[in-house]
Amino acid sequence: MLKLLKGLSGSSLKQPSFRTSIFRVASYSTQTRSTPSDSLYRRLQICHEQRASLTPVLDKWIVEGQPVDYEQLKSYIIKFRKIGRFKSALEISTWISEMKCFDAKPGHIGIHLDLISKVRGLKQAEHYFNSLDKSLLVYPVYGALLNCYADTKALEKAEAVMDKIRDLNSRSNLDYNTMLSLYSRTNNHAKLQSLIQEMENKGIVFDEFTYNIRLNAYATSCNIAKMEMLVMKMEADPEVTISSITYITAAKGYLKAGLREKALSALKKAELLIRNHERQTTYGVLITVYAAMREKENVYRLWDLLLKKVGGKTYYRNYSCMLTSLEKLDDLEGVGKIYSEWEEKNNNKNNNSNSSYFDIRISNLVISAYCKKGLVREAEGVLGRVLGNGKEATASTWSHMALGYCVNSEMEKAVEMTKKAFRASFPEWKPDVKTVAACLEYLKKEGDGNGIREILMLLEKCGKFSTWFNERVERYACNDKVRDEALEDGV
């Protein structure tokens, strides 16, 4: 039976009722369990890196008789969400829902709702919410819907959901913090103060997040007096644990107000409060702020300190902060040095344990930095090593190279790279409008109608020929007549 199930196509396994039968068969399987190096999460990681569907991996795992439960799958969803892999997290969440073997839980429904909003958009999230049985519309689900509206700055809809949450008599500060953050991001300071007053009247507990949201509102509006008073209140409140983010936020406020020395003092306080589990995120934020202050020495000092604290092992987020900071400081020599050190550690063919950490996004950051300055020979060197080590370039890689060639007026190569970018594209990728427009304008001047048709056909094929994109391209190149003739002939 198991051999038969393994031979079935992926499309057959997508049927919910069939998945349920797979689960039941697997429950009685006597097959050997997987080794740690062949864990389900590892298989899912590999599948995600290849941009393939995770569903067949989950189906196959159960067919093999491997153990799986809701909490295990939930932990995978949390891991993928944490690193911003929302599409993969949603696929796992959808698989759980379709299995029909796990009872619907408000917590899972809330997570699923949030993931739908992030991956498929707010309208799809609303459709899912409206399809739920009324018995499932409890506080955690409304809280998730509130987060969806807050993330998309849908203020009126968020306020309507908040009224519903009030009707449920929730005394949690989570939803109040969500609304405070939304008011802060939409510059509704009067409503923010009104909601703070409501929390005080109802006895809703203020936590670190409540204070920091208020602090950020004062910092962004350069209300330094109120910002400093709030910091003093937080320092005096025994129930509040001040974190490094408090002083980083204050530093940004001081910096915006032109108070450089106070900003530096706040950043020093922030450094002293970095906790072990915050290192990979907080150091990167500090590096970015120091770069904005043109504090090059502190940028390098913190980078060296970060590598020392984490044993030299750090990830894309920190490299992104460091490399983009050095780019802003016009230190392309430093960009090259940092990248070479990373390349040596993580892209060595003879070092199998480290080679698995290769991340093309880091290479793309360096290629982009070089190409913006027209240093295409340096960018070509990076790309050559990437390809030479058996790695695959992405649509962004070729798009960055196209920009570099545009800056260098090497338009034939820019057109070639643009075509490669389209061929390597995936749904979430967005082409650079100005680069595409420059290529079309070049082809137009050259009288190369075939070249124009090819680019337009590639745009159409990869689903990028939207009204939005078309309107912006037309600002730079190719009038209506040229576009229409090309579409009539080739698309």
XYZ file of C-alpha atoms in Angstrom:
491
model
C 0.000 0.000 0.000
C 2.760 2.432 0.928
C 4.598 1.710 -2.313
C 1.423 2.516 -4.219
C 0.942 5.764 -2.326
C 4.508 6.858 -3.060
C 3.869 6.456 -6.740
C 0.875 8.751 -6.796
C 1.220 12.191 -8.381
C 1.492 15.402 -6.369
C -1.881 16.541 -7.704
C -3.569 13.455 -6.250
C -2.053 14.118 -2.867
C -3.560 17.598 -2.779
C -7.025 16.223 -2.116
C -7.862 16.736 1.582
C -9.715 13.425 1.950
C -6.792 11.552 0.419
C -4.352 13.244 2.776
C -6.416 12.019 5.695
C -6.103 8.452 4.431
C -2.352 8.921 4.061
C -2.164 10.050 7.678
C -4.040 6.971 8.869
C -1.919 4.581 6.817
C 1.271 6.231 8.100
C 0.111 5.785 11.680
C 0.552 2.017 11.270
C 3.746 2.097 9.253
C 6.811 0.232 10.505
C 9.300 2.071 8.300
C 12.535 3.312 9.825
C 12.403 6.794 11.300
C 14.517 9.541 9.737
C 17.903 10.593 11.059
C 18.404 14.136 12.499
C 20.259 15.176 9.332
C 17.188 14.135 7.333
C 14.623 15.902 9.503
C 11.336 17.149 8.122
C 12.365 20.760 8.747
C 15.600 20.221 6.830
C 13.663 18.768 3.895
C 11.310 21.743 3.976
C 14.257 24.148 4.077
C 15.835 22.573 1.005
C 12.516 22.648 -0.811
C 12.009 26.324 0.056
C 15.509 27.230 -1.159
C 14.648 25.598 -4.487
C 11.386 27.604 -4.592
C 9.441 24.364 -4.916
C 6.139 23.446 -3.301
C 6.398 22.142 0.271
C 3.188 20.121 0.024
C 4.718 17.016 -1.657
C 7.441 16.958 1.018
C 4.828 16.893 3.787
C 2.802 14.249 1.979
C 5.858 12.051 1.422
C 6.895 12.372 5.064
C 3.590 10.917 6.217
C 3.618 8.193 3.569
C 7.010 7.120 4.935
C 5.367 6.647 8.314
C 7.287 9.429 10.034
C 5.783 10.927 13.207
C 4.176 14.344 12.977
C 1.912 16.353 15.233
C 0.358 19.796 15.322
C 2.884 21.336 17.731
C 5.768 20.181 15.535
C 4.228 21.682 12.422
C 3.321 24.843 14.312
C 6.978 25.265 15.311
C 7.967 25.087 11.625
C 5.409 27.761 10.774
C 6.830 29.977 13.528
C 10.395 29.432 12.241
C 9.484 30.350 8.679
C 7.481 33.390 9.846
C 10.389 34.572 11.966
C 12.739 34.724 8.990
C 10.119 36.259 6.699
C 9.353 33.123 4.675
C 5.620 33.747 4.787
C 4.733 31.812 1.634
C 6.320 28.629 2.984
C 4.686 29.146 6.373
C 1.300 29.558 4.685
C 1.749 26.375 2.690
C 2.388 24.380 5.871
C -0.565 26.055 7.568
C -2.828 25.266 4.593
C -1.640 21.660 4.610
C -2.608 21.353 8.281
C -6.077 22.737 7.553
C -6.640 20.395 4.624
C -5.460 17.313 6.514
C -8.673 17.296 8.581
C -6.770 15.419 11.273
C -6.234 18.349 13.620
C -9.032 20.190 15.355
C -9.422 23.811 14.273
C -7.870 25.973 16.975
C -8.354 29.750 17.292
C -4.592 30.205 17.519
C -3.980 28.352 14.270
C -6.845 30.166 12.549
C -5.346 33.491 13.633
C -1.904 32.574 12.304
C -3.428 31.302 9.060
C -5.380 34.530 8.650
C -2.249 36.615 9.168
C -0.270 34.560 6.648
C -2.996 34.821 4.009
C -2.945 38.597 4.398
C 0.845 38.747 4.031
C 1.044 36.392 1.039
C -2.239 36.821 -0.856
C -3.410 40.221 0.298
C -6.049 41.714 2.555
C -9.055 40.831 0.387
C -8.211 37.130 0.514
C -7.734 37.356 4.279
C -11.169 38.970 4.638
C -12.680 36.273 2.442
C -11.176 33.566 4.684
C -12.410 35.336 7.825
C -15.935 35.642 6.438
C -15.946 31.936 5.531
C -15.334 30.858 9.121
C -18.093 29.354 11.224
C -19.397 31.906 13.725
C -18.461 29.595 16.600
C -14.789 30.125 15.647
C -14.979 33.927 15.733
C -13.436 34.379 19.156
C -10.997 36.914 20.578
C -7.700 35.504 19.095
C -9.235 35.455 15.611
C -10.439 39.052 15.875
C -7.006 39.986 17.183
C -5.396 38.438 14.094
C -7.800 40.320 11.808
C -6.909 43.535 13.641
C -3.231 42.873 12.930
C -4.015 42.345 9.228
C -5.726 45.742 9.041
C -2.982 47.411 11.070
C -0.238 45.982 8.831
C -1.948 47.449 5.765
C -2.848 50.718 7.541
C -6.575 50.128 6.977
C -7.445 52.526 9.785
C -11.260 52.550 9.660
C -11.521 48.777 9.397
C -9.026 48.360 12.240
C -11.062 50.691 14.445
C -14.230 48.707 13.682
C -12.545 45.447 14.725
C -11.169 47.136 17.847
C -14.743 48.076 18.797
C -15.695 44.392 18.450
C -12.773 43.413 20.675
C -13.975 45.940 23.272
C -17.403 44.261 23.159
C -15.672 40.980 24.049
C -14.366 42.691 27.216
C -10.752 41.795 26.511
C -8.290 43.385 28.912
C -5.197 42.367 26.949
C -2.823 45.179 26.048
C -1.816 43.409 22.794
C -4.652 44.895 20.761
C -4.232 48.311 22.346
C -0.551 48.205 21.410
C -1.505 47.288 17.849
C -3.798 50.307 17.603
C -1.243 52.593 19.250
C 1.333 51.492 16.681
C -1.136 52.082 13.849
C -1.983 55.574 15.120
C 1.724 56.331 15.422
C 2.469 55.130 11.863
C -0.451 57.116 10.433
C 0.427 60.269 12.420
C -2.848 60.207 14.378
C -1.280 61.558 17.556
C -4.573 62.838 18.996
C -6.120 59.364 18.710
C -2.962 57.848 20.158
C -3.224 60.053 23.244
C -6.944 59.285 23.533
C -6.268 55.541 23.463
C -3.541 55.915 26.085
C -6.090 57.686 28.289
C -8.580 54.867 27.702
C -5.979 52.315 28.801
C -5.325 54.292 31.976
C -9.040 54.620 32.722
C -9.646 50.896 32.232
C -6.521 49.851 34.096
C -5.013 48.178 31.017
C -1.414 47.366 31.896
C 1.320 49.342 30.142
C 4.239 47.192 29.101
C 7.560 47.814 27.370
C 5.878 47.821 23.953
C 3.265 50.376 25.029
C 5.946 52.735 26.246
C 8.161 52.221 23.193
C 5.297 52.909 20.778
C 4.621 56.195 22.557
C 8.322 56.932 22.626
C 8.592 56.349 18.880
C 5.664 58.706 18.261
C 7.432 61.473 20.203
C 10.765 60.724 18.511
C 9.377 60.833 14.971
C 7.565 64.110 15.680
C 10.713 65.586 17.320
C 8.843 66.226 20.581
C 12.061 65.875 22.563
C 10.685 67.199 25.852
C 7.909 64.587 26.020
C 10.295 61.902 24.759
C 12.745 62.590 27.576
C 9.978 62.698 30.192
C 8.702 59.324 29.024
C 12.182 57.782 29.171
C 12.535 59.033 32.749
C 9.115 57.531 33.598
C 10.157 54.184 32.128
C 13.429 54.228 34.050
C 11.509 54.864 37.269
C 8.818 52.212 36.689
C 9.855 48.951 38.438
C 7.339 47.001 36.344
C 9.006 47.980 33.066
C 12.167 46.342 31.775
C 13.932 48.839 29.562
C 15.585 47.270 26.538
C 18.139 48.544 24.058
C 15.335 49.499 21.649
C 14.219 52.214 24.090
C 17.495 54.086 23.846
C 17.856 53.375 20.104
C 14.460 55.011 19.555
C 15.501 57.963 21.698
C 18.752 58.241 19.728
C 16.802 58.446 16.481
C 14.693 61.229 17.987
C 17.771 63.160 19.064
C 19.379 62.618 15.664
C 16.295 63.915 13.864
C 16.335 66.974 16.103
C 20.040 67.575 15.396
C 21.173 66.686 18.941
C 24.154 64.563 17.966
C 25.869 64.256 21.358
C 22.656 63.173 23.075
C 22.112 60.625 20.293
C 25.595 59.159 20.846
C 24.989 58.982 24.586
C 21.705 57.119 24.054
C 23.369 54.640 21.697
C 26.042 53.876 24.304
C 23.278 53.076 26.806
C 21.598 50.859 24.209
C 24.790 48.847 23.710
C 24.990 48.055 27.419
C 21.484 46.553 27.385
C 21.839 44.130 24.468
C 20.725 40.681 25.596
C 22.143 37.464 24.188
C 19.040 36.595 22.164
C 18.950 40.127 20.701
C 22.454 40.202 19.274
C 21.619 39.164 15.725
C 19.017 41.924 15.374
C 20.055 44.770 17.665
C 23.662 45.065 16.508
C 22.423 45.448 12.963
C 20.058 48.253 13.965
C 22.836 50.034 15.856
C 25.158 49.735 12.856
C 22.495 51.340 10.670
C 22.004 54.260 13.073
C 25.761 54.848 13.413
C 26.043 54.835 9.623
C 23.315 57.489 9.413
C 25.452 59.571 11.777
C 28.542 59.019 9.570
C 30.213 57.250 12.518
C 32.351 54.926 10.406
C 34.613 53.835 13.271
C 31.648 52.811 15.385
C 30.158 50.910 12.456
C 33.295 48.768 12.170
C 33.668 48.484 15.967
C 30.159 47.083 16.348
C 30.610 44.735 13.414
C 33.774 43.279 14.942
C 32.024 43.056 18.312
C 29.053 41.255 16.769
C 31.279 38.672 15.065
C 33.121 38.123 18.331
C 29.916 37.729 20.360
C 28.330 35.213 17.973
C 31.515 33.294 17.192
C 31.804 34.697 13.689
C 28.518 33.151 12.561
C 25.966 35.727 11.459
C 23.245 35.846 8.841
C 21.749 37.851 6.000
C 20.011 40.484 8.123
C 23.268 41.614 9.713
C 25.226 41.468 6.469
C 22.459 43.500 4.869
C 22.751 46.172 7.577
C 26.553 46.236 7.393
C 26.924 46.214 3.618
C 24.207 48.811 2.990
C 25.679 50.976 5.765
C 29.120 50.881 4.167
C 27.525 51.673 0.814
C 25.876 54.762 2.343
C 29.273 55.741 3.737
C 30.740 55.402 0.206
C 33.109 52.771 1.558
C 33.012 50.317 -1.343
C 36.461 49.091 -0.394
C 34.955 48.034 2.928
C 32.041 46.396 1.111
C 34.498 44.307 -0.871
C 36.496 43.362 2.229
C 33.457 42.278 4.269
C 32.164 40.270 1.333
C 35.523 38.573 0.761
C 35.596 37.482 4.412
C 32.066 36.095 4.124
C 32.877 34.454 0.804
C 35.909 32.728 2.275
C 33.848 31.309 5.150
C 30.690 30.318 3.329
C 31.500 29.720 -0.310
C 34.474 27.399 -0.093
C 34.012 24.276 -2.208
C 36.275 22.320 0.115
C 34.337 23.260 3.236
C 31.115 21.294 3.083
C 29.950 22.321 6.543
C 30.019 26.002 5.679
C 29.010 25.930 2.025
C 25.396 25.253 2.979
C 25.212 28.770 4.453
C 25.715 30.463 1.070
C 23.065 33.142 0.529
C 22.830 34.716 -2.927
C 21.140 37.758 -1.383
C 24.450 38.762 0.205
C 26.193 38.529 -3.154
C 23.368 40.546 -4.672
C 23.874 43.337 -2.126
C 27.513 43.652 -3.162
C 26.749 43.452 -6.884
C 24.079 46.141 -6.423
C 26.462 48.433 -4.510
C 29.081 48.159 -7.256
C 26.591 48.546 -10.099
C 24.990 51.700 -8.694
C 28.417 53.299 -8.967
C 29.046 51.848 -12.427
C 31.785 49.529 -11.137
C 30.630 46.686 -13.365
C 34.032 45.031 -13.633
C 34.038 44.517 -9.851
C 30.434 43.292 -10.029
C 31.373 40.907 -12.839
C 34.108 39.517 -10.594
C 31.630 38.764 -7.813
C 29.153 37.222 -10.250
C 31.885 35.139 -11.862
C 32.867 33.636 -8.504
C 29.227 32.923 -7.630
C 28.675 31.047 -10.879
C 32.109 29.414 -10.653
C 31.187 27.914 -7.304
C 28.153 26.255 -8.818
C 25.629 28.727 -7.386
C 22.650 30.027 -9.299
C 22.098 33.712 -9.998
C 18.615 35.133 -9.418
C 16.470 37.620 -11.281
C 17.744 40.326 -8.920
C 21.351 39.432 -9.754
C 20.807 39.994 -13.476
C 18.697 43.099 -12.820
C 21.503 44.664 -10.759
C 23.967 43.886 -13.522
C 21.622 45.509 -16.054
C 21.591 48.668 -13.945
C 25.383 48.688 -13.786
C 25.671 48.420 -17.541
C 23.109 51.224 -17.917
C 25.180 53.460 -15.641
C 28.237 52.590 -17.761
C 26.328 53.182 -21.009
C 26.949 49.578 -22.073
C 23.383 49.220 -23.286
C 23.724 46.033 -25.321
C 24.834 44.216 -22.190
C 22.100 45.959 -20.174
C 19.461 44.594 -22.560
C 20.987 41.108 -22.347
C 20.954 41.197 -18.531
C 17.375 42.490 -18.470
C 16.235 39.565 -20.575
C 18.039 37.154 -18.245
C 16.323 38.775 -15.260
C 12.889 38.192 -16.792
C 13.706 34.591 -17.635
C 14.826 33.910 -14.058
C 11.966 35.816 -12.438
C 9.390 34.467 -9.985
C 6.001 35.912 -8.937
C 7.231 37.992 -5.979
C 10.127 39.576 -7.888
C 9.714 43.129 -9.175
C 11.784 44.485 -12.079
C 13.473 47.868 -11.900
C 11.239 50.208 -13.905
C 13.901 52.708 -14.916
C 16.318 50.031 -16.091
C 13.668 48.343 -18.239
C 12.601 51.731 -19.612
C 16.217 52.630 -20.451
C 16.617 49.363 -22.337
C 13.402 49.940 -24.291
C 14.443 53.502 -25.087
C 17.819 52.258 -26.344
C 16.172 49.635 -28.557
C 13.757 52.264 -29.836
C 16.626 54.579 -30.869
C 18.374 51.657 -32.518
C 15.199 50.839 -34.434
C 15.289 47.321 -32.985
C 11.608 46.392 -33.085
C 12.401 42.712 -32.545
C 14.271 43.547 -29.357
C 11.340 45.584 -28.069
C 8.930 42.774 -28.911
C 11.105 40.235 -27.102
C 11.253 42.279 -23.900
C 7.511 42.948 -23.996
C 6.803 39.266 -24.577
C 9.050 38.348 -21.638
C 7.204 40.882 -19.502
C 3.915 39.329 -20.511
C 5.163 35.775 -20.012
C 6.383 36.347 -16.457
C 3.270 38.314 -15.536
C 4.973 41.704 -15.114
C 3.106 43.564 -17.833
C 0.643 45.129 -15.387
C -1.110 48.466 -15.815
C 0.996 49.874 -12.954
C 4.274 48.772 -14.534
C 3.223 49.803 -18.032
C 2.334 53.332 -16.916
C 5.713 53.819 -15.297
C 7.677 52.430 -18.212
C 5.844 54.837 -20.504
C 7.171 57.752 -18.443
C 10.657 56.883 -19.605
C 10.339 55.159 -22.981
C 8.183 53.630 -25.717
C 5.061 55.562 -26.601
C 1.652 53.928 -27.021
C 2.113 53.331 -30.739
C 5.382 51.425 -30.317
C 3.949 49.329 -27.484
C 0.703 48.515 -29.291
C 2.492 47.556 -32.518
C 4.841 45.276 -30.586
C 1.958 43.611 -28.751
C -0.006 43.103 -31.967
C 2.989 41.489 -33.677
C 4.297 39.289 -30.901
C 2.324 38.974 -27.660
